[in-house]
Amino acid sequence: MINAISKAFNLAKKESRPALLTYTVAGDNTKKNSLKILKAISKYADICEVGFPHNTPIADGGQIQTSSFRAIKNGVKIKDVFKIVKDFKLSEFSKPVILMGYFNMVLQYGQNKFLNDCKKNKIDGLIIVDLPWPENKKFANRCKKRSISFVQLISPTTSKNRLSSIIKESHNMIYYISMLSTTGGKLKVSPKKIILNYKKIKRINPKKNCVIGFGITEKSISKLKSADGLVVGSAICKEITSSLNNGQNPVTKVSNMVKKLKNKIL
Amino acid sequence: MKLKKNISVLDQHDKFGFWGGKFGGNFVPETLKKPINDLEALFDKLKKNKKFLSERDYYFKNWVGAPTRFIKLSNLTKHVGGAEIWSKVVSDANGGAHKIYNATVHCLLAKKSGKRIICGDTGAGYAGKMLSMAAKKFGLKCKIFMGAKDIKRQQPNVKAIKSNGAEIIPVYSGSQTLVDAVSECMRFWVANCDTTAMCVGSTVGPNIFVKICGWSTSQISRELKIQILNEFGKIPKRLKLYNCVGGGSSSFGFWHEFMDYNKKQVEFIGVEAGGPSKSKKHAAPLTYGSKVGVLHGAAQYVNQNLEGQIEETESISAGLDYPGVSPLHCFLKDTKRARYTAASDEDALKAFKIVSKYESIRPSLEPSHAFSVAISEAKKLSKNTIVIVNSCGDAYKDRKILKKKLGVKL
């Protein structure tokens, strides 16, 4: 499947660096600002993950929870999420977009309707945190039919057998969870160990793009740059929160941060 | 959707863990797949192991205090004037509620798996109290997640948890009640599943937790069946089993052994929390026709908005204050094996007043919901109908609320 996501990885590879993936919650801290943030960081980010906020997240740590609750409080609905992404994709700053969230939101919206609207709004990929393999087989196929990448997750606890099956059924991107943690936990495993586990995945199929996420910050990102891609989420959400607390502009603060992140992996 | 006979409901799910093809399952992050598979394998092995079963029975008998009493409420029967009203006094169990069965089994499993720490959620504080007791008994370190609002309204249980040496982690997110405590506990498990076992406090959560809890609380109906046979010589022709339903662990355990009887002979009535009569909020997804959604790893009827955001609940009883309900109960509802209805906060308080006036038991606010419906229905039933209410919790933990609302001192 050659879609915009694969192209983004190819471009990064040509430049001998990992792709930089950012995660922000749609509507955080306002609908307008979240679009502004996407546009501002797109200069440095290769792929933008955009969260559709859920109020009962079972895999997110404090930072993303705070961003999600802020967005929900601001009245962000799925249709707003689509609108933000559409406006971003139609702008001159457009980058590949992966929507990320929990299955109940998709279920209530209607699975086919959700996927059709993803297609209509030019969404390139999907991560559904609580729809693991093999439960996600049907849904992943529905994505494939619409040329939307369904991103499979792999964790340090994933068994060998599962690993091969998941990689085999994955599309063009795999997400390796760096450690046992909710999003944004303190990195409790050494970057060396994380890269070792990452390589196990790459050995099974070197062609699949594999990104590492969870707990990556300005401090640790450079030590992981041998990966195909690196995701920074909670650190960005935290930056939004602290800029709001300090009366600063979240758009410039986040943009500066992502610029720094990019510089560390060049 | 059909209920099978001669096979436990607990085992009537498909290979993905769904009852009736749509309730339950395992909607969990990838990280939890392995610990869940490990727990499934361990439980499947041990539930057939005679040594493990006798170990369970030993602790149930000598530590939990099985069997709990089965008593006729003669004064209440006379006052109501209709069916014979009985109670299974599950609050006799060590710690004062049915949560002890699930906690004991989870601690036994944790020991077998070599885990040294166990974490759990709690609403009314009973699940937390029992888990802290069992953890102490079996030498495990214990962490209890509890909503900040519940910590305020269930102080006696909070004190008990602390005195058992467990750590209480207050949860400030969302509505600061049970739903948030379960989420936070699951998040903690995601980050610590290599060293820590998790006990979900009711028949909710990913498939295996529903099964372990239902299997554990089924002790209630195993005892009850023997007690009924001793008392009546047979299963009565008209038997009605009333139980409150929050997550649904006590009601499932109260009904399990009677599942194969025709519902005309043995009827199950589940009573959900209707909330304050003036409020639109409730904790009764089965009664008020909530839609199927995913909460805490399982598909179930759940209070939610059109977008799939879980809605806040409201109930005077912290133990029933949960937006979802066990997949088992969803299955029993859709197969029409059980009937579900709701009682309001005011109904429950009134029922507590009546029961404690006429009898020497003092049901907590949770079973008071069941008593409320049982009393009003018993009036219209024939004298040869046997009504049994599971008094699954003791009111001591509610004494602050009861004093404020009814001026009763416990």
XYZ file of C-alpha atoms in Angstrom:
676
model
C 0.000 0.000 0.000
C 1.738 3.185 -1.150
C -0.097 6.006 0.470
C 1.019 9.282 1.957
C 2.269 7.524 5.097
C 4.690 5.339 3.135
C 5.842 8.367 1.204
C 6.605 10.219 4.423
C 8.761 7.328 5.638
C 10.559 7.116 2.300
C 11.359 10.794 2.427
C 12.807 10.517 5.948
C 14.858 7.508 4.910
C 16.303 9.440 2.009
C 17.425 12.038 4.511
C 18.857 9.285 6.765
C 16.737 10.205 9.749
C 13.687 8.815 11.510
C 10.292 10.229 10.651
C 8.949 12.514 13.371
C 5.374 11.796 14.397
C 3.500 14.174 16.645
C 0.370 13.498 18.649
C -2.079 16.203 19.605
C -5.709 15.983 20.662
C -8.199 17.500 18.241
C -9.777 20.528 19.878
C -7.031 21.043 22.450
C -7.068 23.654 23.788
C -9.662 25.041 21.304
C -10.797 23.934 17.854
C -9.050 26.921 16.298
C -5.826 26.478 18.212
C -5.552 22.795 17.510
C -5.707 23.518 13.771
C -3.160 26.300 14.223
C -0.887 23.934 16.130
C -1.103 21.330 13.355
C -0.249 23.925 10.733
C 2.621 25.298 12.812
C 4.265 21.951 13.551
C 3.815 20.520 10.071
C 7.028 22.247 9.031
C 8.932 19.840 11.285
C 6.676 16.819 11.679
C 6.428 14.112 9.019
C 3.166 12.568 10.147
C 0.559 14.048 12.482
C -1.352 11.791 14.815
C -4.589 13.425 15.876
C -6.476 12.095 18.875
C -10.268 12.013 19.022
C -10.850 12.470 22.735
C -12.646 9.893 24.887
C -13.601 10.393 28.510
C -12.829 6.842 29.682
C -9.382 6.184 28.218
C -7.767 3.059 29.642
C -4.335 3.446 28.090
C -3.592 7.134 28.464
C -1.552 8.778 31.156
C -2.215 12.098 32.866
C -0.986 14.454 30.127
C -3.159 13.106 27.319
C -6.096 12.698 29.721
C -5.817 16.370 30.592
C -5.751 17.351 26.910
C -8.689 15.058 26.136
C -10.833 16.363 28.971
C -10.001 19.914 27.927
C -11.127 19.183 24.371
C -14.320 17.421 25.468
C -15.104 20.289 27.797
C -14.740 22.610 24.827
C -17.467 20.604 23.138
C -15.379 18.793 20.540
C -17.384 16.186 18.647
C -16.265 13.681 16.026
C -17.544 15.971 13.280
C -15.257 18.708 14.624
C -12.329 16.303 14.560
C -13.028 15.587 10.888
C -13.412 19.282 10.171
C -10.076 20.161 11.817
C -8.287 17.443 9.858
C -10.007 18.411 6.607
C -9.005 22.056 7.004
C -5.455 20.958 7.761
C -5.294 18.599 4.800
C -6.645 21.235 2.418
C -4.127 23.812 3.600
C -0.671 24.343 2.148
C 0.751 22.802 5.359
C -0.842 19.401 4.796
C 0.864 16.272 6.164
C -0.281 12.671 6.435
C -2.771 12.311 9.292
C -3.415 9.319 11.513
C -6.484 9.481 13.738
C -6.087 7.844 17.123
C -8.706 6.940 19.691
C -10.900 4.353 21.366
C -13.260 1.916 19.718
C -16.487 2.952 21.426
C -16.437 6.277 19.587
C -16.157 4.477 16.248
C -18.842 1.992 17.239
C -21.357 4.678 18.165
C -20.618 6.682 15.031
C -21.073 3.527 12.949
C -18.013 1.672 11.705
C -18.662 2.107 7.977
C -19.810 5.679 8.318
C -16.706 6.452 10.343
C -14.402 4.930 7.738
C -16.214 6.621 4.870
C -15.893 9.953 6.626
C -12.206 9.250 7.249
C -11.803 8.655 3.527
C -13.801 11.745 2.639
C -11.692 13.899 4.938
C -8.429 12.497 3.587
C -7.346 10.675 6.706
C -4.433 8.366 5.946
C -4.341 6.016 8.912
C -6.059 4.891 12.089
C -4.920 3.714 15.503
C -7.587 2.195 17.714
C -5.982 1.708 21.074
C -8.373 -0.874 22.491
C -8.927 -2.979 19.383
C -6.030 -5.429 19.435
C -5.257 -8.256 17.029
C -7.027 -10.621 16.240
C -10.186 -8.767 17.255
C -9.275 -6.034 14.775
C -9.070 -8.276 11.681
C -12.429 -7.296 10.196
C -11.992 -3.634 10.935
C -8.436 -3.590 9.569
C -9.711 -5.133 6.339
C -12.389 -2.495 6.035
C -9.643 0.120 6.383
C -7.516 -1.566 3.744
C -10.375 -1.558 1.254
C -10.473 2.215 1.576
C -6.672 2.579 1.414
C -6.556 3.710 5.021
C -3.651 2.239 6.995
C -4.693 0.414 10.111
C -1.756 0.707 12.464
C -1.106 -2.406 14.566
C 0.420 -1.967 18.005
C 3.125 -4.174 19.464
C 4.215 -4.098 23.094
C 7.119 -5.562 25.085
C 4.617 -8.156 26.367
C 3.617 -9.323 22.866
C 4.480 -13.019 22.567
C 6.620 -14.382 19.743
C 3.720 -16.070 17.975
C 1.565 -12.994 18.163
C 4.443 -10.888 16.937
C 4.766 -12.799 13.659
C 1.013 -12.854 13.070
C 0.563 -9.167 13.832
C 3.450 -8.127 11.597
C 2.126 -10.334 8.823
C -1.295 -8.728 8.971
C -0.072 -5.192 9.501
C -0.329 -2.591 6.771
C 2.499 -0.151 6.076
C 3.138 1.010 9.624
C 3.619 -0.701 12.967
C 3.679 1.060 16.325
C 6.028 -0.346 18.949
C 5.140 0.626 22.530
C 8.493 1.291 24.192
C 7.648 -0.048 27.641
C 4.926 -1.241 29.997
C 3.185 2.040 30.561
C 0.277 4.254 29.748
C 1.152 7.088 27.386
C 3.614 9.601 28.767
C 5.114 7.478 31.502
C 8.690 8.019 32.573
C 11.007 6.043 30.319
C 11.846 3.112 32.589
C 13.662 1.042 29.976
C 17.008 2.043 28.499
C 16.917 3.298 24.882
C 19.380 0.509 24.062
C 16.926 -2.139 25.233
C 14.094 -0.466 23.324
C 16.112 -0.486 20.091
C 16.971 -4.141 20.691
C 13.260 -5.016 20.869
C 12.579 -2.797 17.876
C 15.146 -4.708 15.863
C 13.380 -7.972 16.639
C 10.349 -6.589 14.835
C 12.386 -5.325 11.913
C 14.098 -8.691 11.530
C 10.774 -10.409 10.950
C 9.891 -8.000 8.174
C 12.342 -5.200 7.397
C 9.963 -3.653 4.872
C 7.320 -2.591 7.386
C 7.814 0.868 8.782
C 8.046 0.655 12.530
C 7.756 3.611 14.868
C 8.483 3.780 18.581
C 6.294 5.693 20.973
C 5.388 6.171 24.688
C 7.574 8.171 27.035
C 9.703 9.887 24.358
C 10.817 13.408 25.227
C 13.428 15.958 24.141
C 15.839 14.170 26.434
C 15.514 10.678 25.021
C 14.611 11.183 21.378
C 18.136 11.358 19.983
C 19.053 8.012 21.512
C 16.319 6.279 19.544
C 16.992 7.769 16.130
C 17.876 4.479 14.475
C 14.144 3.706 14.303
C 11.998 4.322 11.211
C 9.950 6.813 13.137
C 9.473 8.287 16.604
C 6.246 9.486 18.184
C 6.043 12.311 20.683
C 2.629 12.861 22.267
C 2.415 13.401 26.002
C 5.372 15.796 26.002
C 3.482 17.988 23.511
C 0.239 17.792 25.489
C 2.189 18.741 28.597
C 3.615 21.746 26.757
C 0.094 22.904 25.882
C -0.981 22.565 29.507
C 2.013 24.436 30.889
C 1.765 27.226 28.323
C -1.890 27.704 29.272
C -0.961 27.760 32.960
C 1.717 30.368 32.287
C -0.442 32.524 30.049
C 1.714 31.780 27.003
C 0.632 31.032 23.455
C 0.370 27.234 23.072
C 0.805 27.468 19.293
C 4.258 29.061 19.426
C 5.347 27.010 22.439
C 4.437 23.706 20.810
C 5.872 24.743 17.489
C 9.200 25.621 19.131
C 9.227 22.320 20.927
C 8.621 20.260 17.799
C 11.331 22.218 16.022
C 13.760 21.258 18.791
C 12.663 17.633 18.614
C 13.308 17.604 14.892
C 16.774 19.073 15.328
C 17.683 16.297 17.735
C 17.066 13.557 15.191
C 18.709 15.129 12.174
C -29.816 -15.115 21.313
C -30.329 -18.215 23.399
C -29.258 -19.474 26.792
C -27.982 -23.077 26.761
C -28.749 -25.603 29.470
C -26.352 -27.935 31.294
C -23.421 -25.627 30.730
C -22.528 -22.726 32.982
C -23.437 -19.328 31.546
C -19.887 -18.355 32.365
C -18.686 -20.689 29.619
C -21.292 -19.755 27.025
C -19.116 -17.175 25.260
C -17.491 -17.500 21.833
C -13.755 -17.658 21.138
C -13.463 -13.875 21.265
C -15.123 -13.801 24.684
C -18.578 -12.568 23.618
C -21.802 -13.763 25.210
C -24.648 -13.937 22.713
C -22.168 -12.788 20.078
C -22.209 -9.207 21.321
C -21.600 -8.761 25.054
C -18.163 -8.899 26.688
C -14.995 -9.506 24.707
C -11.542 -8.068 25.251
C -11.221 -4.454 24.166
C -7.818 -3.931 25.718
C -4.507 -2.340 24.794
C -1.969 -4.742 23.281
C 0.125 -4.648 26.464
C -2.645 -6.390 28.407
C -3.076 -9.249 25.920
C -0.369 -11.372 27.468
C -1.235 -10.930 31.158
C -4.856 -11.623 30.259
C -3.950 -14.763 28.303
C -1.756 -15.904 31.198
C -4.594 -15.388 33.657
C -7.018 -17.262 31.378
C -4.659 -20.232 31.151
C -4.086 -20.269 34.903
C -7.780 -20.027 35.743
C -8.803 -22.673 33.190
C -6.298 -25.057 34.707
C -7.051 -24.348 38.353
C -10.836 -24.393 38.158
C -10.584 -28.082 37.214
C -7.930 -28.810 39.818
C -9.345 -30.637 42.841
C -6.635 -29.396 45.157
C -7.317 -25.795 44.210
C -11.058 -26.266 44.641
C -10.604 -27.711 48.098
C -8.263 -24.862 48.947
C -10.972 -22.396 47.841
C -13.608 -24.263 49.840
C -11.346 -24.330 52.870
C -10.934 -20.545 52.871
C -14.600 -19.933 52.056
C -15.620 -22.087 55.009
C -13.027 -21.217 57.610
C -12.158 -17.679 56.732
C -15.101 -16.175 54.834
C -17.559 -18.077 57.007
C -19.649 -20.162 54.625
C -22.523 -20.733 54.646
C -24.093 -17.366 55.349
C -27.550 -17.469 56.917
C -30.804 -18.085 55.053
C -33.598 -16.705 57.210
C -37.310 -16.088 57.048
C -38.310 -12.479 57.601
C -41.502 -13.337 59.464
C -42.321 -9.881 60.743
C -41.745 -8.282 57.380
C -43.845 -10.992 55.711
C -46.679 -10.292 58.127
C -46.367 -6.545 57.630
C -46.346 -6.766 53.833
C -49.042 -9.443 53.650
C -48.444 -11.507 50.538
C -45.597 -13.784 49.556
C -43.267 -15.289 52.142
C -40.192 -13.058 52.343
C -36.811 -14.613 53.088
C -33.302 -13.307 52.990
C -29.927 -14.758 52.216
C -27.788 -12.775 54.614
C -24.607 -12.610 52.573
C -23.477 -9.656 54.702
C -22.665 -12.317 57.337
C -19.561 -13.078 55.301
C -16.232 -11.960 56.706
C -15.923 -8.235 56.004
C -19.659 -7.725 55.572
C -20.361 -8.341 51.880
C -20.106 -10.720 48.913
C -16.997 -9.001 47.549
C -14.918 -11.281 49.760
C -15.440 -14.277 47.410
C -13.924 -12.612 44.351
C -11.131 -11.028 46.399
C -10.168 -14.367 47.940
C -10.060 -16.147 44.586
C -8.026 -13.364 42.955
C -5.490 -13.453 45.780
C -5.226 -17.239 45.503
C -4.643 -16.880 41.749
C -2.086 -14.118 42.292
C -0.179 -16.335 44.696
C -0.160 -19.201 42.189
C 1.128 -16.902 39.457
C 3.967 -15.656 41.652
C 2.799 -12.025 41.736
C 3.523 -10.144 44.947
C 1.321 -7.105 44.465
C -2.398 -6.909 43.747
C -4.348 -3.843 42.681
C -8.089 -3.340 42.646
C -10.873 -0.803 42.192
C -13.647 0.014 44.584
C -16.845 2.048 44.663
C -18.664 1.493 47.945
C -15.363 0.455 49.392
C -16.396 -3.157 49.926
C -14.380 -4.556 47.016
C -11.406 -2.581 48.275
C -11.890 -3.584 51.874
C -12.194 -7.276 50.995
C -9.234 -7.176 48.654
C -7.141 -5.537 51.353
C -8.250 -8.228 53.834
C -7.494 -11.068 51.454
C -4.182 -9.521 50.392
C -3.174 -9.283 54.036
C -4.267 -12.858 54.653
C -2.245 -14.156 51.705
C 0.772 -11.910 52.154
C 0.336 -9.683 49.096
C 0.992 -5.961 48.847
C -2.246 -4.172 47.959
C -3.184 -0.982 46.110
C -6.785 0.212 46.014
C -8.061 2.769 43.512
C -11.051 4.752 44.734
C -12.849 7.839 43.439
C -12.360 10.925 45.588
C -16.145 11.357 45.900
C -16.523 7.784 47.152
C -13.667 8.230 49.626
C -15.695 11.034 51.179
C -18.986 9.139 51.406
C -17.715 5.704 52.444
C -15.310 6.539 55.256
C -15.799 3.391 57.385
C -14.587 1.210 54.529
C -11.741 3.608 53.728
C -10.538 3.258 57.310
C -10.814 -0.519 57.110
C -8.764 -0.625 53.905
C -6.018 1.456 55.488
C -5.978 -0.578 58.683
C -5.367 -3.680 56.586
C -2.167 -2.087 55.387
C -3.320 -1.347 51.839
C -2.543 1.848 50.018
C -5.509 3.904 48.813
C -4.965 5.857 45.628
C -7.601 8.612 45.293
C -8.846 9.154 41.745
C -9.670 12.745 40.853
C -10.508 12.362 37.163
C -14.037 12.511 35.705
C -16.888 12.023 38.139
C -14.485 10.769 40.844
C -16.532 7.611 41.384
C -16.306 3.898 40.544
C -16.066 4.316 36.760
C -12.956 6.461 37.138
C -11.491 4.162 39.772
C -11.784 1.182 37.397
C -10.160 3.174 34.558
C -7.283 4.278 36.761
C -6.774 0.784 38.121
C -6.620 -0.627 34.573
C -4.121 2.060 33.585
C -2.005 1.131 36.580
C -2.143 -2.502 35.503
C -1.100 -1.596 31.950
C 2.048 -0.060 33.406
C 2.750 -2.738 36.007
C 1.342 -6.013 34.691
C 4.721 -7.749 34.924
C 4.788 -7.580 38.718
C 1.196 -6.918 39.704
C -2.045 -8.881 39.575
C -5.314 -7.030 39.045
C -8.632 -7.787 40.693
C -11.624 -6.211 38.968
C -14.177 -5.687 41.716
C -17.253 -6.936 39.876
C -18.425 -9.082 36.949
C -17.167 -6.412 34.555
C -13.982 -5.752 32.592
C -12.282 -8.003 30.042
C -13.849 -11.473 29.651
C -11.644 -13.352 32.116
C -12.407 -10.934 34.946
C -16.147 -11.361 34.369
C -15.661 -15.128 34.573
C -13.460 -15.229 37.665
C -15.795 -12.943 39.572
C -18.967 -14.813 38.557
C -17.333 -18.124 39.379
C -16.360 -16.819 42.819
C -19.670 -15.253 43.837
C -21.562 -18.365 42.678
C -20.741 -19.661 46.143
C -23.851 -17.714 47.227
C -26.281 -19.781 45.146
C -24.449 -23.047 45.859
C -25.130 -22.455 49.532
C -28.633 -21.188 48.935
C -29.702 -24.204 46.906
C -28.739 -26.548 49.748
C -30.423 -24.303 52.298
C -33.640 -24.166 50.261
C -33.704 -27.950 49.913
C -33.132 -28.319 53.658
C -35.920 -25.868 54.410
C -38.568 -26.851 51.850
C -37.471 -30.339 50.805
C -37.521 -29.204 47.160
C -37.194 -26.135 45.033
C -40.506 -24.301 45.601
C -42.952 -24.036 42.704
C -42.809 -20.264 42.784
C -39.510 -18.803 43.763
C -38.405 -15.240 43.140
C -34.844 -14.101 43.671
C -34.376 -10.338 44.099
C -30.959 -8.760 43.954
C -29.533 -5.313 43.364
C -27.442 -4.859 40.224
C -24.554 -2.437 39.882
C -21.750 -4.245 38.116
C -23.737 -7.367 38.863
C -21.454 -9.640 40.885
C -23.739 -10.448 43.803
C -26.833 -10.971 41.651
C -25.025 -13.238 39.237
C -23.657 -15.297 42.115
C -27.104 -15.407 43.743
C -28.727 -16.770 40.565
C -26.077 -18.941 38.951
C -27.071 -22.351 40.354
C -30.731 -21.783 39.449
C -30.070 -20.795 35.836
C -31.501 -23.987 34.283
C -34.866 -23.800 36.062
C -37.815 -22.524 34.104
C -38.272 -18.849 34.833
C -41.904 -19.456 35.757
C -40.589 -21.521 38.640
C -37.465 -19.573 39.568
C -37.627 -15.964 38.477
C -34.658 -13.589 38.682
C -35.331 -9.919 39.355
C -32.418 -7.504 39.125
C -32.867 -4.062 40.662
C -30.720 -1.243 39.356
C -30.102 2.166 40.902
C -32.598 4.658 39.543
C -30.867 7.598 41.210
C -32.660 10.487 42.931
C -36.286 10.534 41.757
C -35.970 14.157 40.651
C -32.741 13.637 38.712
C -32.426 12.495 35.121
C -29.164 10.752 35.945
C -29.261 7.117 36.949
C -27.156 3.957 37.100
C -29.697 1.687 35.435
C -28.537 0.940 31.861
C -30.639 -2.250 31.597
C -33.857 -0.697 32.860
C -33.700 2.523 30.897
C -32.596 1.046 27.565
C -29.041 2.324 27.249
C -27.233 1.392 24.040
C -24.495 -1.206 23.685
C -21.043 0.314 23.983
C -17.540 -0.525 25.131
C -16.538 0.278 28.689
C -13.502 -1.041 30.563
C -12.665 -3.644 27.983
C -16.130 -5.125 27.436
C -19.176 -4.496 25.266
C -22.285 -3.948 27.375
C -25.344 -1.767 27.814
C -23.879 1.459 29.090
C -24.991 5.022 29.795
C -23.374 7.122 27.102
C -24.089 10.030 24.799
C -24.527 9.773 21.027
C -20.783 10.239 20.526
C -19.851 7.342 22.783
C -18.658 9.386 25.744
C -19.547 7.576 28.962
C -22.116 9.512 30.958
C -22.012 10.393 34.611
C -24.296 8.438 36.886
C -25.984 9.365 40.094
C -27.036 7.128 42.950
C -27.124 7.280 46.706
C -25.409 3.904 46.771
C -21.771 4.056 45.762
C -21.767 0.316 45.040
C -24.367 0.651 42.271
C -23.081 3.950 40.921
C -21.653 2.568 37.652
C -22.668 3.530 34.095
C -22.274 0.030 32.676
C -23.296 -3.451 33.748
C -21.886 -6.959 33.474
C -22.016 -8.548 29.997
C -23.564 -11.532 31.797
C -26.568 -9.448 32.786
C -26.873 -8.019 29.274
C -26.991 -11.615 28.077
C -29.560 -12.626 30.729
C -31.655 -9.618 29.780
C -31.641 -10.276 26.051
C -32.335 -13.998 26.520
C -35.147 -12.910 28.852
C -33.922 -15.190 31.631
C -33.847 -12.302 34.109
C -36.066 -9.266 34.526
C -34.579 -5.877 35.378
C -36.108 -2.845 37.004
C -34.913 0.145 39.028
C -35.525 1.669 42.440
C -34.855 5.316 43.266
C -32.697 6.661 46.092
C -35.873 7.454 48.014
C -37.277 3.951 47.458
C -34.090 2.410 48.815
C -34.097 4.608 51.924
C -37.723 3.759 52.583
C -37.024 0.057 52.204
C -34.083 0.291 54.602
C -36.360 1.903 57.144
C -39.020 -0.794 56.835
C -36.629 -3.761 56.870
C -34.610 -2.513 59.832
C -37.809 -1.682 61.704
C -39.298 -5.163 61.393
C -36.217 -7.348 61.293
C -32.827 -7.651 62.939
C -30.908 -7.292 59.669
C -29.755 -3.933 58.325
C -29.159 -4.080 54.593
C -26.834 -1.474 53.127
C -28.169 0.974 50.554
C -27.351 -1.422 47.685
C -29.572 -4.361 48.760
C -32.120 -1.849 50.044
C -32.840 -1.207 46.357
C -33.702 -4.902 45.957
C -35.780 -4.919 49.130
C -37.773 -1.990 47.838
C -38.940 -3.834 44.730
C -39.328 -7.146 46.571
C -41.594 -5.565 49.173
C -43.819 -3.819 46.658
C -44.144 -6.927 44.474
C -44.555 -9.367 47.391
C -47.754 -7.557 48.379
C -49.420 -8.713 45.189
C -48.075 -12.275 45.247
C -49.749 -15.401 46.622
C -48.839 -16.729 50.066
C -47.201 -19.819 48.596
C -44.721 -17.731 46.630
C -41.244 -17.610 48.146
C -39.453 -14.304 47.746
C -35.760 -14.244 48.620
C -33.725 -11.067 48.780
C -29.964 -11.143 48.822
C -28.882 -8.864 51.649
C -25.419 -8.604 50.199
C -24.035 -5.754 52.274
C -24.261 -4.329 55.773
C -25.409 -0.751 56.374
C -22.608 0.183 58.753
C -20.662 1.755 55.880
C -23.681 3.961 55.069
C -24.188 5.257 58.576
C -23.251 8.824 57.700
C -25.757 8.953 54.833
C -28.467 7.214 56.876
C -28.014 9.626 59.723
C -28.279 12.594 57.408
C -31.238 11.312 55.386
C -33.224 9.393 58.005
C -31.781 10.538 61.317
C -30.957 6.904 62.071
C -27.986 6.158 64.286
C -26.090 2.933 63.625
